[in-house]
PDB file of C-alpha atoms in Angstrom:
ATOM      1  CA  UNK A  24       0.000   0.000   0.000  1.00  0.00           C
ATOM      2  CA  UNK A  25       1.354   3.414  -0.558  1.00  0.00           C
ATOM      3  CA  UNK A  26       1.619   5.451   2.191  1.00  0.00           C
ATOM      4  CA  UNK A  27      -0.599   8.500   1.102  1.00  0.00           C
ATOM      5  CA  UNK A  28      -4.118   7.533   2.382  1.00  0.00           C
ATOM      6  CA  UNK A  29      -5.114   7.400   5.687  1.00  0.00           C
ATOM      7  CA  UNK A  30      -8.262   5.445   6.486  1.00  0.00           C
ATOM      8  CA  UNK A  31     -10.767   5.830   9.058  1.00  0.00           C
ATOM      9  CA  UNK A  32     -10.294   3.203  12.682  1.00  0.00           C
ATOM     10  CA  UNK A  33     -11.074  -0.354  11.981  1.00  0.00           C
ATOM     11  CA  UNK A  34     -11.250  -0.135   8.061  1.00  0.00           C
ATOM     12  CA  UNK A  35      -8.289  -1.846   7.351  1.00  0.00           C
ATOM     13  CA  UNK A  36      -8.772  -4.490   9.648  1.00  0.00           C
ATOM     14  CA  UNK A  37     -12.322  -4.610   8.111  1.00  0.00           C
ATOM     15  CA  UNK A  38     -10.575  -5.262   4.358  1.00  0.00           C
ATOM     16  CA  UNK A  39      -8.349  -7.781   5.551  1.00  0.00           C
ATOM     17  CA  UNK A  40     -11.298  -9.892   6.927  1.00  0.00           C
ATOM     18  CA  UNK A  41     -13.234  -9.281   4.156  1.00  0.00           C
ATOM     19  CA  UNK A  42     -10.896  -9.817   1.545  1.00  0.00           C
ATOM     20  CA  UNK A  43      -9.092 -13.369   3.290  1.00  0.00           C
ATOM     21  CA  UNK A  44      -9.207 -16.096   1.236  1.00  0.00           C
ATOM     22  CA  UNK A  45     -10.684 -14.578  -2.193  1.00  0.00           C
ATOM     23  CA  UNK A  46      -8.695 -14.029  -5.175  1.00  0.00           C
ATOM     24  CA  UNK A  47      -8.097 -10.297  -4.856  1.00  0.00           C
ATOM     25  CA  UNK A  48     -10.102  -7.477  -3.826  1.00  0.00           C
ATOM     26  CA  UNK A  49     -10.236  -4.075  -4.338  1.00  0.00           C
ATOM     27  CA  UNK A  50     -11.421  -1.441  -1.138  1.00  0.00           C
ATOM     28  CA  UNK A  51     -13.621   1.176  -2.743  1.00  0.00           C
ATOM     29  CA  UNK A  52     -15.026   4.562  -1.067  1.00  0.00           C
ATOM     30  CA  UNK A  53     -18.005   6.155  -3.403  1.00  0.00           C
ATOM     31  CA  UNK A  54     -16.712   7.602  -6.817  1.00  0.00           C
ATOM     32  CA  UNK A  55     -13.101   7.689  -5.901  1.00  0.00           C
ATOM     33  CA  UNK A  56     -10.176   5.580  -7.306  1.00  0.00           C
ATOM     34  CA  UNK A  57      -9.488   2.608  -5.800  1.00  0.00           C
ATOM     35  CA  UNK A  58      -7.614   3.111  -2.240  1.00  0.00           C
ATOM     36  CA  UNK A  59      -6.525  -0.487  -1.572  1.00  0.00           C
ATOM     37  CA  UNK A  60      -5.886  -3.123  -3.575  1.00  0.00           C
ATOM     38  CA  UNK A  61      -5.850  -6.829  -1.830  1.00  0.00           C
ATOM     39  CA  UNK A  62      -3.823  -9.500  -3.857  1.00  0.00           C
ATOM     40  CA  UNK A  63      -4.527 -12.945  -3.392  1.00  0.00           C
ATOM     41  CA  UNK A  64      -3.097 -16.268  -5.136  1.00  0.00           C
ATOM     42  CA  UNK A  65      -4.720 -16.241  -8.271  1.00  0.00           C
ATOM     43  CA  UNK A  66      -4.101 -12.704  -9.046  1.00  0.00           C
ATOM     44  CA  UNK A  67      -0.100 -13.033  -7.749  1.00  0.00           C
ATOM     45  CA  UNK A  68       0.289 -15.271 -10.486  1.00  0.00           C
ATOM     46  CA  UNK A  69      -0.086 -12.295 -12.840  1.00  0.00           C
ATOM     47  CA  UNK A  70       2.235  -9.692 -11.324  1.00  0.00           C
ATOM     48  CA  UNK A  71       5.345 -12.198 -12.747  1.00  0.00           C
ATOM     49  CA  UNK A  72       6.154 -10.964 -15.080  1.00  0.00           C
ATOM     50  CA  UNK A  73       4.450  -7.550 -15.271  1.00  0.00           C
ATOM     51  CA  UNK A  74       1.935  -6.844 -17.915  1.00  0.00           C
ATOM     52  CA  UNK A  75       2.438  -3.796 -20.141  1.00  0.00           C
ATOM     53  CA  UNK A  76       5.312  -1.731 -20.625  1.00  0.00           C
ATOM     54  CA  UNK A  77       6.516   0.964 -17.546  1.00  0.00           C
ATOM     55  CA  UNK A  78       5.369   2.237 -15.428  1.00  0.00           C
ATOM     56  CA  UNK A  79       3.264  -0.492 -14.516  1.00  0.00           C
ATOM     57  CA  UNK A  80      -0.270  -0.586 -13.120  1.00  0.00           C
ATOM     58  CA  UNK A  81      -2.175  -2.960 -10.546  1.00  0.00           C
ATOM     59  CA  UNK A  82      -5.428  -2.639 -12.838  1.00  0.00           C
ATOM     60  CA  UNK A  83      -3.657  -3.697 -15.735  1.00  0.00           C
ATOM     61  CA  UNK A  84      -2.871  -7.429 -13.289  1.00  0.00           C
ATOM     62  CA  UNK A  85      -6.185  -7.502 -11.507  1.00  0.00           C
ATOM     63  CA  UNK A  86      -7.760  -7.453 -15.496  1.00  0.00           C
ATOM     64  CA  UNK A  87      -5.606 -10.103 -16.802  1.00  0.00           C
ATOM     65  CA  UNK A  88      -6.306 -12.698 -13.721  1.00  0.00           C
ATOM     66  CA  UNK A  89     -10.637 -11.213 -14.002  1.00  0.00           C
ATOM     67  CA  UNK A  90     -10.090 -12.162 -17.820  1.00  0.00           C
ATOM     68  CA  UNK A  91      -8.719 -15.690 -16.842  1.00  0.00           C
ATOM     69  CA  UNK A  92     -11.081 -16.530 -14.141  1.00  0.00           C
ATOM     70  CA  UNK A  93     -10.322 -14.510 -11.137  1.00  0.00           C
ATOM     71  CA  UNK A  94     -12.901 -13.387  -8.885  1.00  0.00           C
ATOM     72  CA  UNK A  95     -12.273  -9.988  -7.062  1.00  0.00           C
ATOM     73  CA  UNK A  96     -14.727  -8.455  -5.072  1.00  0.00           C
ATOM     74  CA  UNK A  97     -15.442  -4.919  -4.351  1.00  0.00           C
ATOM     75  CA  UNK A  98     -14.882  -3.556  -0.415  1.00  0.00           C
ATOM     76  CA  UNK A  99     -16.641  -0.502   0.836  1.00  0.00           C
ATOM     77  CA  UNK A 100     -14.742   1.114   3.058  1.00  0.00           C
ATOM     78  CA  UNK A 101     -14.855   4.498   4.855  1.00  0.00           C
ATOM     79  CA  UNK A 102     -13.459   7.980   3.754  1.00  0.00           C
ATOM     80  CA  UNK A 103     -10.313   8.020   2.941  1.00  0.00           C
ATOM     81  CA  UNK A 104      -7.790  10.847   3.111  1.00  0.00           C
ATOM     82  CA  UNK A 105      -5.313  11.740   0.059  1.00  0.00           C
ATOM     83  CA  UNK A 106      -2.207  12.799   1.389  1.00  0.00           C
ATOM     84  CA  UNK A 107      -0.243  12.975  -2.155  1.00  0.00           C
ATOM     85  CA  UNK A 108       0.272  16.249  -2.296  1.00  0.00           C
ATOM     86  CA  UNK A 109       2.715  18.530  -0.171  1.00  0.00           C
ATOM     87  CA  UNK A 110      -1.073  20.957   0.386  1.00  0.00           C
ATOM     88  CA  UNK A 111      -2.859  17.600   1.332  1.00  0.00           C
ATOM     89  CA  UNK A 112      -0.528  17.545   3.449  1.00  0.00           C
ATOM     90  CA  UNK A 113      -0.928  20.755   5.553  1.00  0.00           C
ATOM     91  CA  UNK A 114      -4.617  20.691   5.350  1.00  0.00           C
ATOM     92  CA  UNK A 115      -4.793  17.849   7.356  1.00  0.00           C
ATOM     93  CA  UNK A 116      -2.405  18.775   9.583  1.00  0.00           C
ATOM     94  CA  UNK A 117      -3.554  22.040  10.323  1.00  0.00           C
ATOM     95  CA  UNK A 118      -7.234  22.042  10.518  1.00  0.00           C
ATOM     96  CA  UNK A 119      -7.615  25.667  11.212  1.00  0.00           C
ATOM     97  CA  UNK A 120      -6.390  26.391   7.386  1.00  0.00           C
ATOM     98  CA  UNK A 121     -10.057  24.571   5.969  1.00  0.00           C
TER      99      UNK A 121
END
């Protein structure tokens, strides 16, 4: 996982549960992109070697192990925070700037 999200108490704990023992999963929060993407066994297989030319993307593996059978399920979890950018950054941290 990169390290520029921060998700709400419990929700990762919540994926992990959720997402044990299926072939990869995918944690999803309303319209946004996709926070948290769960590999399991049968989409490993497809990160070896990597599809595509650089730089390489997770959707591009989780579509070639749905196209050969995989079965990845969706995860609702919580807001997330986006903490990519150096201004994400100081928002957060210093709520009296919102």
């Amino acid at each position: 996982m990169a390290a520029d999200n921060v998700f709400g108490e419990g929700d990762l704990a919540r994926f992990a549960r959720a997402g044990a023992g299926l072939d990869g999963a995918i944690a999803v929060y309303g319209d946004e992109r996709p926070p948290l993407w769960l590999v399991g066994q049968r989409v490993h297989r497809f990160l070896d070697p990597l599809p595509g030319k650089a730089p390489y993307e997770l959707q591009d593996v989780f579509r070639n192990a749905t196209d050969a059978g995989a079965q990845v399920s969706a995860i609702q979890v919580g807001r997330t925070r986006d903490l990519t950018e150096p201004a994400d950054l100081v928002r957060e941290n210093f709520p009296y700037l919102r």
